[in-house]
Coordinates of N, CA, C and O in Angstrom, one line a residue:
X1 N 13.8 41.0 9.5 CA 12.8 40.3 8.6 C 12.0 39.3 9.4 O 12.6 38.4 10.4
X2 N 10.7 39.1 9.2 CA 9.7 38.2 10.0 C 9.7 37.0 9.1 O 9.4 36.9 8.1
X3 N 10.0 35.9 9.9 CA 9.9 34.6 9.3 C 8.4 34.1 9.3 O 7.8 34.3 10.4
X4 N 7.9 33.5 8.4 CA 6.5 33.1 8.4 C 6.6 31.6 7.8 O 7.4 31.2 6.9
X5 N 5.7 30.7 8.3 CA 5.7 29.2 7.7 C 5.3 29.2 6.1 O 4.6 30.3 5.9
X6 N 5.8 28.5 5.3 CA 5.3 28.3 3.9 C 3.8 28.1 3.8 O 3.1 27.4 4.8
X7 N 3.2 28.7 2.9 CA 1.8 28.6 2.8 C 1.5 27.4 1.9 O 2.2 27.0 1.1
X8 N 0.5 26.7 2.4 CA -0.2 25.6 1.7 C -1.4 25.9 1.1 O -2.2 26.3 2.1
X9 N -1.6 26.0 -0.2 CA -3.0 26.6 -0.6 C -3.7 25.5 -1.4 O -3.2 24.9 -2.3
X10 N -4.9 25.1 -0.7 CA -5.7 24.1 -1.6 C -6.2 24.7 -2.9 O -6.7 25.9 -2.8
X11 N -6.1 24.1 -4.1 CA -6.4 24.6 -5.3 C -7.7 24.2 -5.5 O -8.7 25.0 -5.8
X12 N -8.2 23.0 -5.6 CA -9.4 22.5 -6.0 C -9.7 21.1 -5.7 O -8.6 20.4 -5.5
X13 N -10.9 20.7 -5.7 CA -10.9 19.2 -5.4 C -12.1 18.9 -6.5 O -13.2 19.7 -6.6
X14 N -12.0 17.8 -7.4 CA -13.0 17.5 -8.3 C -13.0 16.0 -8.4 O -12.2 15.2 -8.0
X15 N -14.0 15.5 -9.1 CA -14.4 14.1 -9.4 C -15.0 14.0 -10.6 O -15.6 14.9 -11.2
X16 N -14.8 12.8 -11.1 CA -15.3 12.5 -12.5 C -16.7 12.3 -12.4 O -17.3 12.4 -11.2
X17 N -17.6 11.9 -13.2 CA -19.0 11.6 -13.4 C -19.4 10.8 -12.3 O -20.4 11.0 -11.7
X18 N -18.6 9.7 -12.0 CA -19.1 9.0 -11.0 C -18.1 8.9 -9.7 O -16.9 8.8 -9.7
X19 N -18.7 10.0 -8.7 CA -17.8 10.3 -7.6 C -17.1 9.1 -6.8 O -16.1 9.3 -6.3
X20 N -17.7 8.0 -6.9 CA -17.0 6.8 -6.3 C -15.8 6.2 -7.1 O -15.4 5.3 -6.4
X21 N -15.8 6.4 -8.2 CA -14.7 5.7 -9.2 C -13.5 6.7 -9.1 O -12.4 6.1 -9.4
X22 N -13.6 7.8 -9.2 CA -12.4 8.7 -9.3 C -12.4 9.9 -8.5 O -13.3 10.7 -8.8
X23 N -11.3 10.1 -7.5 CA -11.4 11.3 -6.6 C -10.2 12.0 -6.9 O -9.2 11.5 -7.2
X24 N -10.2 13.4 -7.1 CA -9.0 14.2 -7.1 C -8.9 15.3 -6.3 O -10.0 16.0 -6.0
X25 N -7.7 15.7 -5.7 CA -7.5 16.7 -4.9 C -6.1 17.5 -5.3 O -5.2 16.6 -5.7
X26 N -6.0 18.7 -5.1 CA -4.6 19.3 -5.5 C -4.3 20.5 -4.6 O -5.2 21.1 -4.0
X27 N -3.1 20.8 -4.6 CA -2.7 21.9 -3.5 C -1.3 22.3 -4.1 O -0.7 21.9 -5.0
X28 N -1.1 23.5 -3.4 CA 0.5 24.1 -3.7 C 1.0 24.7 -2.6 O 0.4 25.0 -1.6
X29 N 2.3 25.1 -2.7 CA 3.2 25.7 -1.5 C 4.2 26.4 -2.2 O 4.8 26.1 -3.3
X30 N 4.6 27.6 -1.4 CA 5.7 28.5 -1.9 C 6.8 28.3 -0.9 O 7.6 29.4 -0.6
X31 N 7.0 27.3 -0.3 CA 8.1 27.2 0.9 C 9.4 27.3 0.4 O 10.2 27.3 1.3
X32 N 9.7 27.3 -0.9 CA 11.0 27.7 -1.2 C 11.3 29.0 -1.2 O 12.4 29.5 -1.4
X33 N 10.6 30.1 -0.7 CA 10.7 31.5 -0.7 C 11.7 31.9 0.4 O 12.5 32.7 0.3
X34 N 11.9 30.9 1.3 CA 13.0 31.0 2.3 C 14.4 30.9 1.8 O 15.3 31.3 2.5
X35 N 14.5 30.5 0.6 CA 15.6 30.4 0.0 C 15.8 31.5 -1.1 O 16.8 31.4 -1.9
X36 N 14.9 32.5 -1.0 CA 15.0 33.5 -1.8 C 14.8 33.1 -3.2 O 15.3 33.6 -4.3
X37 N 14.1 31.9 -3.4 CA 13.5 31.5 -4.6 C 12.2 31.8 -4.9 O 11.3 31.7 -4.0
X38 N 11.7 32.0 -6.2 CA 10.3 32.3 -6.5 C 9.7 31.0 -7.0 O 9.1 31.1 -8.2
X39 N 9.9 29.9 -6.5 CA 9.3 28.6 -7.0 C 8.2 28.3 -6.4 O 7.7 28.7 -5.1
X40 N 7.4 27.5 -7.1 CA 5.9 27.0 -6.6 C 6.0 25.4 -6.9 O 6.5 25.1 -8.1
X41 N 5.4 24.8 -6.0 CA 5.2 23.4 -6.0 C 3.9 23.0 -6.0 O 3.2 23.2 -5.1
X42 N 3.3 22.5 -7.2 CA 1.8 22.0 -7.3 C 1.8 20.3 -7.2 O 2.7 19.9 -7.9
X43 N 1.0 20.0 -6.4 CA 0.9 18.5 -6.5 C -0.7 18.2 -6.5 O -1.5 18.7 -5.8
X44 N -1.1 17.2 -7.4 CA -2.3 16.7 -7.5 C -2.3 15.2 -7.5 O -1.7 14.6 -7.9
X45 N -3.3 14.6 -6.5 CA -3.5 13.3 -6.2 C -4.8 13.0 -7.1 O -5.8 13.5 -6.8
X46 N -4.7 11.8 -7.8 CA -6.0 11.3 -8.3 C -6.1 9.9 -8.0 O -5.3 9.1 -8.3
X47 N -7.0 9.4 -7.3 CA -7.2 8.1 -6.9 C -8.5 7.4 -7.5 O -9.6 8.1 -7.6
X48 N -8.4 6.3 -7.9 CA -9.2 5.5 -8.6 C -9.2 4.0 -8.0 O -8.2 3.8 -7.4
X49 N -10.1 3.0 -8.1 CA -9.9 1.7 -7.8 C -8.8 1.1 -8.3 O -8.5 0.9 -9.4
X50 N -7.8 0.7 -7.2 CA -6.6 0.0 -7.5 C -5.5 0.7 -8.1 O -4.4 0.3 -8.3
X51 N -5.7 2.1 -8.1 CA -4.6 2.9 -8.6 C -4.5 4.3 -8.0 O -5.5 4.8 -7.6
X52 N -3.3 5.0 -8.2 CA -3.2 6.4 -7.6 C -2.2 7.3 -8.6 O -1.4 6.5 -8.9
X53 N -2.5 8.3 -8.8 CA -1.6 9.1 -9.8 C -1.4 10.3 -9.0 O -2.2 11.1 -8.4
X54 N -0.1 10.7 -8.8 CA 0.5 11.9 -8.4 C 1.3 12.8 -9.5 O 1.9 12.2 -10.0
X55 N 0.8 13.9 -9.5 CA 1.5 14.8 -10.5 C 2.1 15.9 -9.9 O 1.3 16.9 -9.1
X56 N 3.5 16.2 -9.8 CA 4.1 17.2 -9.3 C 4.5 18.1 -10.4 O 5.1 17.8 -11.4
X57 N 4.2 19.4 -10.3 CA 4.6 20.4 -11.2 C 5.1 21.4 -10.3 O 4.9 22.1 -9.5
X58 N 6.5 21.8 -11.2 CA 7.3 23.0 -10.4 C 7.5 24.1 -11.2 O 7.5 23.9 -12.5
X59 N 7.4 25.3 -10.7 CA 7.6 26.5 -11.5 C 8.8 27.3 -10.9 O 9.2 27.1 -9.8
X60 N 9.3 28.1 -11.7 CA 10.6 29.0 -11.5 C 11.9 28.2 -11.8 O 11.8 27.3 -12.4
X61 N 12.9 28.8 -11.5 CA 14.2 28.3 -11.9 C 14.8 27.5 -10.7 O 14.6 27.9 -9.4
X62 N 15.4 26.6 -10.9 CA 16.2 25.5 -9.9 C 17.3 24.8 -10.6 O 17.3 24.5 -11.9
X63 N 18.3 24.4 -9.7 CA 19.3 23.6 -10.2 C 18.8 22.0 -10.2 O 19.2 21.3 -11.2
X64 N 18.4 21.7 -9.2 CA 17.8 20.4 -9.1 C 16.6 20.3 -8.3 O 16.4 21.0 -7.2
X65 N 15.7 19.2 -8.7 CA 14.6 19.0 -7.8 C 14.5 17.6 -7.5 O 14.7 16.7 -8.2
X66 N 14.2 17.3 -6.2 CA 14.0 15.8 -5.7 C 12.7 15.6 -5.0 O 12.3 16.5 -4.4
X67 N 12.0 14.6 -5.4 CA 10.9 14.3 -4.6 C 11.2 12.9 -3.6 O 12.0 12.0 -4.0
X68 N 10.6 13.0 -2.6 CA 11.1 12.0 -1.7 C 9.7 11.1 -1.2 O 8.5 11.7 -0.9
X69 N 9.9 9.8 -1.3 CA 8.6 9.0 -1.2 C 9.0 8.1 0.0 O 9.7 7.1 -0.1
X70 N 8.8 8.4 1.2 CA 9.0 7.5 2.5 C 8.1 6.3 2.5 O 6.8 6.5 2.5
X71 N 8.5 5.2 2.7 CA 7.7 4.0 2.7 C 7.7 3.3 4.1 O 8.5 3.8 5.0
X72 N 6.4 3.0 4.4 CA 6.3 2.5 5.8 C 7.0 1.2 5.9 O 7.8 0.4 5.0
X73 N 7.8 1.0 7.2 CA 8.9 0.0 7.5 C 8.4 -1.4 7.0 O 9.1 -2.2 6.9
X74 N 7.1 -1.7 6.8 CA 6.6 -3.1 6.5 C 6.5 -3.3 5.0 O 6.3 -4.4 4.5
X75 N 6.7 -2.2 4.2 CA 6.6 -2.2 2.7 C 8.0 -2.7 2.1 O 9.2 -2.1 2.6
X76 N 8.2 -3.6 1.4 CA 9.5 -4.0 0.8 C 9.6 -3.6 -0.5 O 8.6 -3.6 -1.2
X77 N 10.8 -3.3 -0.9 CA 11.3 -2.8 -2.4 C 11.8 -4.2 -2.9 O 12.8 -4.7 -2.4
X78 N 11.2 -4.6 -4.0 CA 11.7 -5.8 -4.7 C 12.2 -5.4 -5.9 O 13.2 -6.4 -6.3
X79 N 12.1 -4.4 -6.5 CA 12.9 -4.0 -7.8 C 12.9 -2.6 -8.1 O 11.9 -2.1 -7.9
X80 N 14.1 -2.2 -8.5 CA 14.1 -0.9 -9.1 C 14.7 -1.0 -10.5 O 16.0 -1.3 -10.5
X81 N 14.1 -0.7 -11.6 CA 14.7 -0.7 -12.9 C 14.2 0.5 -13.8 O 13.2 0.6 -13.8
X82 N 15.1 1.3 -14.0 CA 14.9 2.7 -14.9 C 14.1 3.4 -13.8 O 14.3 3.9 -12.7
X83 N 12.8 3.8 -14.4 CA 11.7 4.6 -13.6 C 10.6 3.6 -13.0 O 9.7 4.2 -12.7
X84 N 11.0 2.3 -13.0 CA 10.0 1.4 -12.4 C 10.3 0.9 -11.0 O 11.6 0.7 -10.9
X85 N 9.5 1.0 -10.1 CA 9.8 0.3 -8.9 C 8.7 -0.6 -8.4 O 7.6 -0.2 -8.6
X86 N 9.1 -1.9 -7.8 CA 8.2 -2.9 -7.4 C 8.1 -2.8 -5.9 O 9.4 -3.0 -5.5
X87 N 6.9 -2.8 -5.2 CA 6.8 -3.1 -3.8 C 6.0 -4.2 -3.5 O 5.2 -4.6 -4.3
X88 N 6.2 -4.7 -2.4 CA 5.3 -5.8 -1.8 C 4.9 -5.3 -0.3 O 5.7 -4.8 0.5
X89 N 3.5 -5.2 -0.2 CA 2.9 -4.7 1.1 C 3.1 -5.9 2.1 O 3.2 -7.1 1.6
X90 N 2.7 -5.7 3.3 CA 2.8 -6.7 4.3 C 1.8 -8.1 4.1 O 2.4 -9.1 4.6
X91 N 0.7 -7.8 3.5 CA 0.0 -9.0 3.4 C 0.2 -9.6 2.0 O -0.6 -10.5 1.3
X92 N 1.2 -9.3 1.1 CA 1.7 -10.0 -0.2 C 1.1 -9.3 -1.3 O 1.6 -9.6 -2.5
X93 N 0.2 -8.3 -1.1 CA -0.1 -7.5 -2.3 C 1.0 -6.6 -2.9 O 2.0 -6.2 -2.4
X94 N 1.1 -6.6 -4.3 CA 2.3 -6.1 -4.9 C 1.7 -4.5 -5.5 O 0.5 -4.5 -6.0
X95 N 2.6 -3.8 -5.5 CA 2.4 -2.4 -6.1 C 3.5 -2.0 -7.0 O 4.6 -2.1 -6.7
X96 N 3.1 -1.5 -8.2 CA 4.1 -1.1 -9.2 C 4.1 0.3 -9.3 O 2.9 1.0 -9.5
X97 N 5.1 1.0 -9.0 CA 5.3 2.6 -9.4 C 6.0 2.8 -10.5 O 6.9 2.1 -10.9
X98 N 5.5 3.8 -11.4 CA 6.2 4.2 -12.5 C 6.4 5.7 -12.3 O 5.5 6.4 -12.2
X99 N 7.7 6.2 -12.5 CA 8.0 7.7 -12.3 C 8.4 8.2 -13.6 O 9.5 8.2 -14.0
X100 N 7.4 8.8 -14.3 CA 7.3 9.5 -15.6 C 7.8 10.6 -15.5 O 7.4 11.7 -14.6
X101 N 9.0 11.2 -16.0 CA 9.7 12.6 -15.7 C 10.9 12.4 -14.7 O 11.3 13.4 -14.4
X102 N 11.3 11.2 -14.3 CA 12.5 11.0 -13.4 C 13.9 11.0 -14.2 O 13.7 10.1 -15.2
X103 N 14.7 11.5 -13.5 CA 16.0 11.3 -14.0 C 16.8 10.0 -13.5 O 17.3 9.3 -14.3
X104 N 16.6 10.1 -12.0 CA 17.2 8.8 -11.4 C 16.3 8.5 -10.2 O 15.6 9.5 -9.7
X105 N 16.4 7.2 -9.8 CA 15.7 6.8 -8.6 C 16.8 6.1 -7.5 O 17.4 5.2 -8.0
X106 N 16.7 6.6 -6.3 CA 17.7 6.0 -5.4 C 17.1 5.5 -4.3 O 15.9 6.0 -3.9
X107 N 17.4 4.5 -3.5 CA 16.8 4.1 -2.2 C 17.7 4.4 -1.3 O 19.0 4.3 -1.1
X108 N 17.1 5.2 -0.1 CA 18.1 5.5 1.0 C 17.4 5.0 2.4 O 16.2 4.8 2.4
X109 N 18.3 4.8 3.1 CA 17.9 4.6 4.4 C 17.2 5.6 5.2 O 17.7 6.8 5.2
X110 N 16.2 5.3 6.0 CA 15.6 6.4 6.7 C 15.0 6.0 8.0 O 15.2 4.7 8.4
X111 N 14.4 6.9 8.7 CA 13.7 6.3 10.0 C 12.2 6.9 9.9 O 11.8 8.1 9.5
X112 N 11.3 6.2 10.4 CA 10.0 6.5 10.7 C 9.8 6.6 12.3 O 10.2 5.9 13.1
X113 N 9.1 7.7 12.6 CA 9.0 8.0 14.0 C 7.5 8.0 14.2 O 6.7 9.1 14.3
X114 N 6.9 6.9 14.6 CA 5.5 6.8 14.8 C 5.0 7.5 16.2 O 3.8 8.1 16.2
X115 N 5.8 7.9 17.0 CA 5.4 8.6 18.2 C 6.8 8.9 18.9 O 7.9 8.6 18.6
X116 N 6.7 9.9 19.9 CA 7.9 10.4 20.4 C 8.8 9.6 21.0 O 8.4 8.5 21.8
X117 N 10.1 9.5 20.9 CA 11.1 8.5 21.3 C 11.0 7.1 20.6 O 11.8 6.3 21.2
X118 N 10.4 7.1 19.7 CA 10.3 5.7 18.8 C 10.8 6.0 17.5 O 10.3 6.8 16.8
X119 N 11.9 5.1 17.0 CA 12.4 5.3 15.7 C 12.6 3.9 15.2 O 13.0 3.1 15.7
X120 N 11.9 3.7 13.9 CA 12.0 2.4 13.2 C 12.6 2.7 11.8 O 12.2 3.7 11.2
X121 N 13.5 1.9 11.5 CA 14.1 1.9 10.3 C 13.2 1.7 9.1 O 12.4 0.9 9.1
X122 N 13.4 2.5 8.1 CA 12.4 2.3 6.8 C 13.3 2.8 5.7 O 14.6 2.9 5.7
X123 N 12.7 2.8 4.5 CA 13.3 3.1 3.2 C 12.7 4.4 2.5 O 11.3 4.6 2.9
X124 N 13.4 5.1 2.0 CA 13.0 6.2 1.3 C 13.3 6.3 -0.3 O 14.5 6.0 -0.5
X125 N 12.3 6.5 -1.2 CA 12.7 6.5 -2.4 C 12.9 8.1 -2.8 O 12.3 8.7 -2.6
X126 N 14.1 8.3 -3.4 CA 14.6 9.7 -3.8 C 14.5 9.8 -5.4 O 15.2 9.1 -5.8
X127 N 13.8 10.6 -5.8 CA 13.4 10.9 -7.2 C 13.9 12.1 -7.8 O 13.4 13.0 -7.3
X128 N 15.0 12.0 -8.5 CA 15.5 13.4 -9.1 C 14.5 13.7 -10.3 O 14.3 12.7 -11.3
X129 N 13.9 14.8 -10.4 CA 13.2 15.2 -11.4 C 13.8 15.7 -12.7 O 14.6 16.6 -12.6
X130 N 13.7 15.2 -13.8 CA 14.2 15.6 -15.1 C 14.1 17.0 -15.4 O 15.0 17.6 -15.9
X131 N 12.8 17.6 -15.4 CA 12.5 18.9 -15.9 C 11.6 19.3 -14.8 O 12.0 19.5 -13.5
X132 N 10.5 19.8 -15.1 CA 9.4 20.6 -14.2 C 8.4 19.8 -13.9 O 7.3 20.4 -13.3
X133 N 8.1 18.4 -14.3 CA 7.0 17.7 -14.1 C 7.5 16.2 -13.7 O 8.2 15.7 -14.3
X134 N 6.7 15.7 -12.8 CA 7.0 14.4 -12.6 C 5.6 13.9 -12.4 O 4.7 14.2 -11.4
X135 N 5.3 12.5 -13.0 CA 4.0 11.9 -12.9 C 4.3 10.5 -12.4 O 5.0 9.7 -12.9
X136 N 3.6 10.4 -11.1 CA 4.0 9.0 -10.6 C 2.6 8.2 -10.5 O 1.6 8.7 -10.1
X137 N 2.6 6.9 -11.1 CA 1.6 6.0 -11.1 C 1.7 5.0 -10.2 O 2.9 4.4 -10.2
X138 N 0.9 4.7 -9.4 CA 0.9 3.5 -8.6 C -0.3 2.5 -8.9 O -1.6 3.1 -8.9
X139 N -0.1 1.3 -9.2 CA -1.0 0.5 -9.4 C -0.9 -0.8 -8.6 O 0.2 -1.3 -8.7
X140 N -1.9 -1.2 -8.0 CA -2.0 -2.2 -7.0 C -2.6 -3.6 -7.8 O -3.3 -3.4 -8.6
X141 N -1.8 -4.7 -7.3 CA -2.3 -5.8 -7.9 C -2.7 -6.9 -6.7 O -2.1 -6.7 -5.5
X142 N -3.6 -7.7 -7.0 CA -4.0 -8.8 -5.8 C -2.9 -9.5 -5.4 O -2.1 -10.0 -6.3
X143 N -2.6 -9.9 -4.2 CA -1.5 -10.7 -3.5 C -1.8 -12.1 -3.4 O -2.8 -12.6 -3.7

């Protein structure tokens, strides 16, 4: 059997009527085929002034799906309550995350490797997905 890397396929890029207010890009991959699964993961990012939305859609059968959100070492988690997470950026700005479609959210220790031989401790949000859709909203507030 010949191994091949998972395919990453850009689906489309679109924008609302005012291209400077809202940008959207989407892609998908079938990287789970290495586990003999016929799953497909689609992700769409939509960015506008002060906010970003990420929509993850899963197809096929699976026991459990988990999304991983690795945070920069200078980002601090100040609150996790239900599907809400509050973050503080290095210069004091706050960011609110809401994970619609999340079963659970956990914080795990991780490492960020900015270059070879360098490892800096950081945090990772692990989000167990309830069904086949996770919608993540990030809203920034002035610090």
